[in-house]
Amino acid sequence: MPNDGDGDVIDIRGGLIPGPLRQVTDPEETTEWEQVSPRHIDPADWERFETYVSEIFDAFGMDLDTPGTRETPNRFLKAMYDATSGYEGDEKLLTAFPNESDESEYNQVVEGGISFYALCEHHALPFHGSAYLGYIPHERIIGLSKLTRLVRLFARRFTVQEWMGRSIADALFDLMEPHGVAVYLEAEHLCTQMRGVREEHSRTVTTFWRGTYEENADLRREFLDLARSGTHKA
């Protein structure tokens, strides 16, 4: 499998193009994950948001007049902005390579564990864990680094684990047009560990199947064995 780099690449909207990636310009011609749209917050708006955060933290009891806390509202906003960068898209995901091999539709590629951090859309608290992605190549192949990029594209936003896994599976299936796609996510949710039932040791596992994986129990079993052995090594 090739690494990301120069050479012939496939524009995933059709056709073979040489050289650099063509920028996506018409959102109506793309799916949500293909859109690249950098965010911009006006400095005046940022200052206003910082005031709101300061008022909230003050109401909750934080002393904002110490050397360690005077910049906390601004740092908090910067941290949240960085943690939601997935909304901007990732133009490096928009290329793939033609598959020139004739391997069996039952030979899978499994990559993991890909670490991720996400924000729960219900409480805006983090959940974090590992992802394992499997696919059976057909029309296209991609550099393995793109699998990490794909996971983090959907993790770095407000989301839930079920939607995140489903979105990764659908996007990978669209990008590669493979025989099949498998996604395994295992995560700890701070919204259940820090609040509510305060269950400190629970982990949530979700799986998603596309194509050949949906039809073939042996492939699913092989993928799950690989994923589970990886997540429980430590």
PDB file of C-alpha atoms in Angstrom:
ATOM      1  CA  MET A   1       0.000   0.000   0.000  1.00  0.00           C
ATOM      2  CA  PRO A   2       1.407   3.453  -0.857  1.00  0.00           C
ATOM      3  CA  ASN A   3       2.048   6.119   1.709  1.00  0.00           C
ATOM      4  CA  ASP A   4       0.696   9.632   1.249  1.00  0.00           C
ATOM      5  CA  GLY A   5       2.824  11.450  -1.273  1.00  0.00           C
ATOM      6  CA  ASP A   6       3.272  12.474  -4.877  1.00  0.00           C
ATOM      7  CA  GLY A   7       2.126  10.568  -7.930  1.00  0.00           C
ATOM      8  CA  ASP A   8      -1.167   9.744  -9.559  1.00  0.00           C
ATOM      9  CA  VAL A   9      -4.165  10.033  -7.296  1.00  0.00           C
ATOM     10  CA  ILE A  10      -7.868   9.603  -7.753  1.00  0.00           C
ATOM     11  CA  ASP A  11     -10.150  12.540  -7.188  1.00  0.00           C
ATOM     12  CA  ILE A  12     -12.896  10.775  -5.245  1.00  0.00           C
ATOM     13  CA  ARG A  13     -15.514  12.681  -7.195  1.00  0.00           C
ATOM     14  CA  GLY A  14     -14.378  10.823 -10.317  1.00  0.00           C
ATOM     15  CA  GLY A  15     -11.464  10.654 -12.726  1.00  0.00           C
ATOM     16  CA  LEU A  16      -7.698  10.322 -12.467  1.00  0.00           C
ATOM     17  CA  ILE A  17      -5.776  13.506 -11.783  1.00  0.00           C
ATOM     18  CA  PRO A  18      -2.014  14.041 -11.468  1.00  0.00           C
ATOM     19  CA  GLY A  19      -0.311  16.157  -8.856  1.00  0.00           C
ATOM     20  CA  PRO A  20      -1.924  18.213  -6.109  1.00  0.00           C
ATOM     21  CA  LEU A  21      -5.429  17.755  -4.785  1.00  0.00           C
ATOM     22  CA  ARG A  22      -8.220  19.788  -6.354  1.00  0.00           C
ATOM     23  CA  GLN A  23      -9.985  21.955  -3.777  1.00  0.00           C
ATOM     24  CA  VAL A  24     -13.650  21.198  -3.092  1.00  0.00           C
ATOM     25  CA  THR A  25     -15.634  24.281  -4.116  1.00  0.00           C
ATOM     26  CA  ASP A  26     -19.259  23.147  -4.446  1.00  0.00           C
ATOM     27  CA  PRO A  27     -20.675  21.688  -1.216  1.00  0.00           C
ATOM     28  CA  GLU A  28     -23.733  20.418  -3.081  1.00  0.00           C
ATOM     29  CA  GLU A  29     -21.517  17.987  -5.001  1.00  0.00           C
ATOM     30  CA  THR A  30     -19.934  16.528  -1.874  1.00  0.00           C
ATOM     31  CA  THR A  31     -20.945  14.533   1.152  1.00  0.00           C
ATOM     32  CA  GLU A  32     -20.541  16.111   4.600  1.00  0.00           C
ATOM     33  CA  TRP A  33     -17.152  14.534   5.288  1.00  0.00           C
ATOM     34  CA  GLU A  34     -15.701  15.781   1.973  1.00  0.00           C
ATOM     35  CA  GLN A  35     -16.363  19.443   2.679  1.00  0.00           C
ATOM     36  CA  VAL A  36     -13.373  21.546   3.695  1.00  0.00           C
ATOM     37  CA  SER A  37     -14.436  24.798   5.348  1.00  0.00           C
ATOM     38  CA  PRO A  38     -12.010  26.464   7.783  1.00  0.00           C
ATOM     39  CA  ARG A  39     -13.742  28.279  10.610  1.00  0.00           C
ATOM     40  CA  HIS A  40     -13.235  31.910  11.517  1.00  0.00           C
ATOM     41  CA  ILE A  41     -14.384  33.666  14.675  1.00  0.00           C
ATOM     42  CA  ASP A  42     -14.261  37.442  14.674  1.00  0.00           C
ATOM     43  CA  PRO A  43     -12.029  38.845  17.452  1.00  0.00           C
ATOM     44  CA  ALA A  44     -14.938  40.888  18.797  1.00  0.00           C
ATOM     45  CA  ASP A  45     -17.061  37.744  19.047  1.00  0.00           C
ATOM     46  CA  TRP A  46     -14.212  35.878  20.734  1.00  0.00           C
ATOM     47  CA  GLU A  47     -13.915  38.637  23.338  1.00  0.00           C
ATOM     48  CA  ARG A  48     -17.652  38.485  23.929  1.00  0.00           C
ATOM     49  CA  PHE A  49     -17.540  34.692  24.355  1.00  0.00           C
ATOM     50  CA  GLU A  50     -14.682  35.080  26.822  1.00  0.00           C
ATOM     51  CA  THR A  51     -16.833  37.444  28.884  1.00  0.00           C
ATOM     52  CA  TYR A  52     -19.661  34.901  28.934  1.00  0.00           C
ATOM     53  CA  VAL A  53     -17.317  32.132  30.075  1.00  0.00           C
ATOM     54  CA  SER A  54     -15.865  34.378  32.780  1.00  0.00           C
ATOM     55  CA  GLU A  55     -19.344  35.103  34.115  1.00  0.00           C
ATOM     56  CA  ILE A  56     -20.218  31.402  34.171  1.00  0.00           C
ATOM     57  CA  PHE A  57     -16.990  30.382  35.908  1.00  0.00           C
ATOM     58  CA  ASP A  58     -17.405  33.185  38.429  1.00  0.00           C
ATOM     59  CA  ALA A  59     -20.981  32.098  39.166  1.00  0.00           C
ATOM     60  CA  PHE A  60     -19.761  28.532  39.713  1.00  0.00           C
ATOM     61  CA  GLY A  61     -17.271  29.748  42.312  1.00  0.00           C
ATOM     62  CA  MET A  62     -13.962  30.117  40.477  1.00  0.00           C
ATOM     63  CA  ASP A  63     -11.711  32.966  41.607  1.00  0.00           C
ATOM     64  CA  LEU A  64     -10.680  34.539  38.310  1.00  0.00           C
ATOM     65  CA  ASP A  65      -8.280  37.025  39.880  1.00  0.00           C
ATOM     66  CA  THR A  66      -5.282  34.774  40.474  1.00  0.00           C
ATOM     67  CA  PRO A  67      -2.158  34.276  38.325  1.00  0.00           C
ATOM     68  CA  GLY A  68      -3.371  30.791  37.411  1.00  0.00           C
ATOM     69  CA  THR A  69      -6.951  31.682  36.472  1.00  0.00           C
ATOM     70  CA  ARG A  70      -6.918  35.131  34.843  1.00  0.00           C
ATOM     71  CA  GLU A  71      -6.469  33.588  31.395  1.00  0.00           C
ATOM     72  CA  THR A  72      -8.552  30.486  32.084  1.00  0.00           C
ATOM     73  CA  PRO A  73     -11.672  31.625  30.138  1.00  0.00           C
ATOM     74  CA  ASN A  74      -9.528  32.335  27.071  1.00  0.00           C
ATOM     75  CA  ARG A  75      -7.622  29.054  27.436  1.00  0.00           C
ATOM     76  CA  PHE A  76     -10.914  27.200  27.824  1.00  0.00           C
ATOM     77  CA  LEU A  77     -12.243  28.662  24.570  1.00  0.00           C
ATOM     78  CA  LYS A  78      -9.006  27.811  22.745  1.00  0.00           C
ATOM     79  CA  ALA A  79      -9.147  24.240  24.042  1.00  0.00           C
ATOM     80  CA  MET A  80     -12.767  23.815  22.919  1.00  0.00           C
ATOM     81  CA  TYR A  81     -11.980  25.341  19.533  1.00  0.00           C
ATOM     82  CA  ASP A  82      -9.103  22.911  19.029  1.00  0.00           C
ATOM     83  CA  ALA A  83     -11.171  19.945  20.241  1.00  0.00           C
ATOM     84  CA  THR A  84     -13.831  20.661  17.591  1.00  0.00           C
ATOM     85  CA  SER A  85     -11.505  21.096  14.603  1.00  0.00           C
ATOM     86  CA  GLY A  86     -13.198  18.158  12.868  1.00  0.00           C
ATOM     87  CA  TYR A  87     -15.915  20.531  11.673  1.00  0.00           C
ATOM     88  CA  GLU A  88     -13.360  22.105   9.326  1.00  0.00           C
ATOM     89  CA  GLY A  89     -12.827  18.918   7.332  1.00  0.00           C
ATOM     90  CA  ASP A  90      -9.487  17.534   6.126  1.00  0.00           C
ATOM     91  CA  GLU A  91      -8.479  18.043   2.516  1.00  0.00           C
ATOM     92  CA  LYS A  92      -5.871  15.271   2.757  1.00  0.00           C
ATOM     93  CA  LEU A  93      -8.727  12.760   2.914  1.00  0.00           C
ATOM     94  CA  LEU A  94      -9.926  13.664  -0.552  1.00  0.00           C
ATOM     95  CA  THR A  95      -7.501  11.492  -2.515  1.00  0.00           C
ATOM     96  CA  ALA A  96      -7.095   7.761  -3.046  1.00  0.00           C
ATOM     97  CA  PHE A  97      -4.936   5.505  -5.220  1.00  0.00           C
ATOM     98  CA  PRO A  98      -6.098   3.001  -7.837  1.00  0.00           C
ATOM     99  CA  ASN A  99      -5.852  -0.593  -6.617  1.00  0.00           C
ATOM    100  CA  GLU A 100      -3.636  -2.548  -9.008  1.00  0.00           C
ATOM    101  CA  SER A 101      -3.690  -5.899  -7.194  1.00  0.00           C
ATOM    102  CA  ASP A 102      -6.054  -8.836  -7.668  1.00  0.00           C
ATOM    103  CA  GLU A 103      -6.349  -9.985  -4.081  1.00  0.00           C
ATOM    104  CA  SER A 104      -9.295 -11.973  -2.777  1.00  0.00           C
ATOM    105  CA  GLU A 105     -12.353 -10.158  -1.503  1.00  0.00           C
ATOM    106  CA  TYR A 106     -11.750 -11.940   1.811  1.00  0.00           C
ATOM    107  CA  ASN A 107      -8.236 -10.541   2.463  1.00  0.00           C
ATOM    108  CA  GLN A 108      -8.694  -7.746   4.965  1.00  0.00           C
ATOM    109  CA  VAL A 109      -6.481  -4.902   6.125  1.00  0.00           C
ATOM    110  CA  VAL A 110      -6.866  -3.944   9.800  1.00  0.00           C
ATOM    111  CA  GLU A 111      -5.406  -0.789  11.341  1.00  0.00           C
ATOM    112  CA  GLY A 112      -5.460   0.111  15.051  1.00  0.00           C
ATOM    113  CA  GLY A 113      -5.549   1.093  17.761  1.00  0.00           C
ATOM    114  CA  ILE A 114      -6.067   4.625  16.668  1.00  0.00           C
ATOM    115  CA  SER A 115      -6.421   6.831  19.724  1.00  0.00           C
ATOM    116  CA  PHE A 116      -9.133   9.475  19.756  1.00  0.00           C
ATOM    117  CA  TYR A 117     -10.705  12.104  21.980  1.00  0.00           C
ATOM    118  CA  ALA A 118     -14.208  13.423  21.366  1.00  0.00           C
ATOM    119  CA  LEU A 119     -16.759  15.627  23.127  1.00  0.00           C
ATOM    120  CA  CYS A 120     -20.108  14.161  24.096  1.00  0.00           C
ATOM    121  CA  GLU A 121     -22.866  16.236  22.510  1.00  0.00           C
ATOM    122  CA  HIS A 122     -25.084  15.756  25.574  1.00  0.00           C
ATOM    123  CA  HIS A 123     -22.799  17.188  28.284  1.00  0.00           C
ATOM    124  CA  ALA A 124     -19.775  18.510  26.338  1.00  0.00           C
ATOM    125  CA  LEU A 125     -17.568  16.198  28.411  1.00  0.00           C
ATOM    126  CA  PRO A 126     -14.832  14.128  26.752  1.00  0.00           C
ATOM    127  CA  PHE A 127     -14.946  10.482  25.810  1.00  0.00           C
ATOM    128  CA  HIS A 128     -11.770   8.786  24.644  1.00  0.00           C
ATOM    129  CA  GLY A 129     -10.580   5.423  23.455  1.00  0.00           C
ATOM    130  CA  SER A 130      -9.259   3.419  20.534  1.00  0.00           C
ATOM    131  CA  ALA A 131     -10.530   2.685  17.052  1.00  0.00           C
ATOM    132  CA  TYR A 132      -9.829  -0.319  14.828  1.00  0.00           C
ATOM    133  CA  LEU A 133     -10.673  -0.033  11.142  1.00  0.00           C
ATOM    134  CA  GLY A 134     -10.808  -2.942   8.728  1.00  0.00           C
ATOM    135  CA  TYR A 135     -11.372  -2.961   4.994  1.00  0.00           C
ATOM    136  CA  ILE A 136     -11.129  -5.312   2.038  1.00  0.00           C
ATOM    137  CA  PRO A 137      -9.636  -3.390  -0.911  1.00  0.00           C
ATOM    138  CA  HIS A 138     -11.359  -3.307  -4.276  1.00  0.00           C
ATOM    139  CA  GLU A 139     -11.411  -0.188  -6.468  1.00  0.00           C
ATOM    140  CA  ARG A 140      -9.074   2.003  -4.426  1.00  0.00           C
ATOM    141  CA  ILE A 141      -6.480   1.981  -1.667  1.00  0.00           C
ATOM    142  CA  ILE A 142      -5.284   4.773   0.605  1.00  0.00           C
ATOM    143  CA  GLY A 143      -2.249   5.618   2.707  1.00  0.00           C
ATOM    144  CA  LEU A 144      -2.666   4.183   6.193  1.00  0.00           C
ATOM    145  CA  SER A 145      -2.269   7.620   7.770  1.00  0.00           C
ATOM    146  CA  LYS A 146      -5.617   8.558   6.249  1.00  0.00           C
ATOM    147  CA  LEU A 147      -7.355   6.056   8.519  1.00  0.00           C
ATOM    148  CA  THR A 148      -6.111   8.012  11.525  1.00  0.00           C
ATOM    149  CA  ARG A 149      -7.178  11.254   9.852  1.00  0.00           C
ATOM    150  CA  LEU A 150     -10.629   9.841   9.197  1.00  0.00           C
ATOM    151  CA  VAL A 151     -11.127   8.780  12.816  1.00  0.00           C
ATOM    152  CA  ARG A 152     -10.051  12.161  14.131  1.00  0.00           C
ATOM    153  CA  LEU A 153     -12.154  14.032  11.589  1.00  0.00           C
ATOM    154  CA  PHE A 154     -15.281  12.623  13.211  1.00  0.00           C
ATOM    155  CA  ALA A 155     -13.915  12.529  16.769  1.00  0.00           C
ATOM    156  CA  ARG A 156     -12.904  16.167  17.034  1.00  0.00           C
ATOM    157  CA  ARG A 157     -16.404  17.582  17.351  1.00  0.00           C
ATOM    158  CA  PHE A 158     -19.519  17.272  19.518  1.00  0.00           C
ATOM    159  CA  THR A 159     -20.804  13.766  18.886  1.00  0.00           C
ATOM    160  CA  VAL A 160     -21.865  10.408  20.295  1.00  0.00           C
ATOM    161  CA  GLN A 161     -19.976   7.157  19.846  1.00  0.00           C
ATOM    162  CA  GLU A 162     -22.708   5.556  17.740  1.00  0.00           C
ATOM    163  CA  TRP A 163     -22.828   8.414  15.233  1.00  0.00           C
ATOM    164  CA  MET A 164     -19.046   8.666  15.134  1.00  0.00           C
ATOM    165  CA  GLY A 165     -18.573   4.988  14.253  1.00  0.00           C
ATOM    166  CA  ARG A 166     -21.336   4.987  11.668  1.00  0.00           C
ATOM    167  CA  SER A 167     -19.887   8.100  10.019  1.00  0.00           C
ATOM    168  CA  ILE A 168     -16.390   6.594   9.857  1.00  0.00           C
ATOM    169  CA  ALA A 169     -17.750   3.420   8.244  1.00  0.00           C
ATOM    170  CA  ASP A 170     -19.821   5.308   5.666  1.00  0.00           C
ATOM    171  CA  ALA A 171     -17.013   7.725   4.779  1.00  0.00           C
ATOM    172  CA  LEU A 172     -14.429   4.953   4.393  1.00  0.00           C
ATOM    173  CA  PHE A 173     -16.838   3.005   2.193  1.00  0.00           C
ATOM    174  CA  ASP A 174     -17.414   6.093   0.016  1.00  0.00           C
ATOM    175  CA  LEU A 175     -13.724   6.964  -0.171  1.00  0.00           C
ATOM    176  CA  MET A 176     -12.383   3.520  -1.106  1.00  0.00           C
ATOM    177  CA  GLU A 177     -15.308   1.662  -2.700  1.00  0.00           C
ATOM    178  CA  PRO A 178     -13.994  -1.531  -1.048  1.00  0.00           C
ATOM    179  CA  HIS A 179     -15.594  -4.952  -0.807  1.00  0.00           C
ATOM    180  CA  GLY A 180     -16.272  -4.246   2.857  1.00  0.00           C
ATOM    181  CA  VAL A 181     -15.584  -2.003   5.855  1.00  0.00           C
ATOM    182  CA  ALA A 182     -15.489  -2.760   9.592  1.00  0.00           C
ATOM    183  CA  VAL A 183     -15.216  -0.268  12.463  1.00  0.00           C
ATOM    184  CA  TYR A 184     -14.637  -1.109  16.145  1.00  0.00           C
ATOM    185  CA  LEU A 185     -14.678   1.638  18.783  1.00  0.00           C
ATOM    186  CA  GLU A 186     -13.985   1.155  22.479  1.00  0.00           C
ATOM    187  CA  ALA A 187     -14.186   4.213  24.722  1.00  0.00           C
ATOM    188  CA  GLU A 188     -14.508   5.558  28.245  1.00  0.00           C
ATOM    189  CA  HIS A 189     -17.099   8.309  28.725  1.00  0.00           C
ATOM    190  CA  LEU A 190     -16.460  10.963  31.341  1.00  0.00           C
ATOM    191  CA  CYS A 191     -20.159  11.851  31.346  1.00  0.00           C
ATOM    192  CA  THR A 192     -20.780   8.527  33.132  1.00  0.00           C
ATOM    193  CA  GLN A 193     -17.550   8.535  35.153  1.00  0.00           C
ATOM    194  CA  MET A 194     -17.650  12.117  36.494  1.00  0.00           C
ATOM    195  CA  ARG A 195     -21.394  12.638  36.882  1.00  0.00           C
ATOM    196  CA  GLY A 196     -24.661  10.720  37.053  1.00  0.00           C
ATOM    197  CA  VAL A 197     -24.017   7.120  38.091  1.00  0.00           C
ATOM    198  CA  ARG A 198     -20.256   7.831  38.438  1.00  0.00           C
ATOM    199  CA  GLU A 199     -19.270   4.435  37.070  1.00  0.00           C
ATOM    200  CA  GLU A 200     -15.478   4.636  36.903  1.00  0.00           C
ATOM    201  CA  HIS A 201     -14.664   1.414  35.072  1.00  0.00           C
ATOM    202  CA  SER A 202     -17.244   1.009  32.314  1.00  0.00           C
ATOM    203  CA  ARG A 203     -16.225   0.986  28.660  1.00  0.00           C
ATOM    204  CA  THR A 204     -18.535   1.277  25.679  1.00  0.00           C
ATOM    205  CA  VAL A 205     -17.948  -0.880  22.586  1.00  0.00           C
ATOM    206  CA  THR A 206     -19.616  -0.260  19.224  1.00  0.00           C
ATOM    207  CA  THR A 207     -19.175  -2.085  15.904  1.00  0.00           C
ATOM    208  CA  PHE A 208     -20.237  -1.178  12.382  1.00  0.00           C
ATOM    209  CA  TRP A 209     -20.192  -3.316   9.233  1.00  0.00           C
ATOM    210  CA  ARG A 210     -20.466  -2.518   5.540  1.00  0.00           C
ATOM    211  CA  GLY A 211     -20.364  -4.737   2.459  1.00  0.00           C
ATOM    212  CA  THR A 212     -18.780  -8.186   2.752  1.00  0.00           C
ATOM    213  CA  TYR A 213     -18.463  -7.900   6.536  1.00  0.00           C
ATOM    214  CA  GLU A 214     -22.245  -7.747   6.851  1.00  0.00           C
ATOM    215  CA  GLU A 215     -22.577 -11.041   4.992  1.00  0.00           C
ATOM    216  CA  ASN A 216     -19.604 -13.033   6.293  1.00  0.00           C
ATOM    217  CA  ALA A 217     -19.518 -14.049   9.969  1.00  0.00           C
ATOM    218  CA  ASP A 218     -15.982 -15.459   9.660  1.00  0.00           C
ATOM    219  CA  LEU A 219     -14.636 -12.095   8.516  1.00  0.00           C
ATOM    220  CA  ARG A 220     -16.391 -10.335  11.392  1.00  0.00           C
ATOM    221  CA  ARG A 221     -14.988 -12.845  13.868  1.00  0.00           C
ATOM    222  CA  GLU A 222     -11.446 -12.474  12.527  1.00  0.00           C
ATOM    223  CA  PHE A 223     -11.698  -8.678  12.663  1.00  0.00           C
ATOM    224  CA  LEU A 224     -13.092  -8.685  16.211  1.00  0.00           C
ATOM    225  CA  ASP A 225     -10.363 -11.062  17.404  1.00  0.00           C
ATOM    226  CA  LEU A 226      -7.705  -8.694  16.054  1.00  0.00           C
ATOM    227  CA  ALA A 227      -9.375  -5.599  17.501  1.00  0.00           C
ATOM    228  CA  ARG A 228     -10.001  -7.088  20.927  1.00  0.00           C
ATOM    229  CA  SER A 229      -6.499  -8.496  21.223  1.00  0.00           C
ATOM    230  CA  GLY A 230      -5.138  -5.045  20.457  1.00  0.00           C
ATOM    231  CA  THR A 231      -7.334  -3.084  22.861  1.00  0.00           C
ATOM    232  CA  HIS A 232      -6.664  -5.415  25.783  1.00  0.00           C
ATOM    233  CA  LYS A 233      -2.889  -5.854  25.435  1.00  0.00           C
ATOM    234  CA  ALA A 234      -2.210  -3.453  28.262  1.00  0.00           C
TER     235      ALA A 234
END
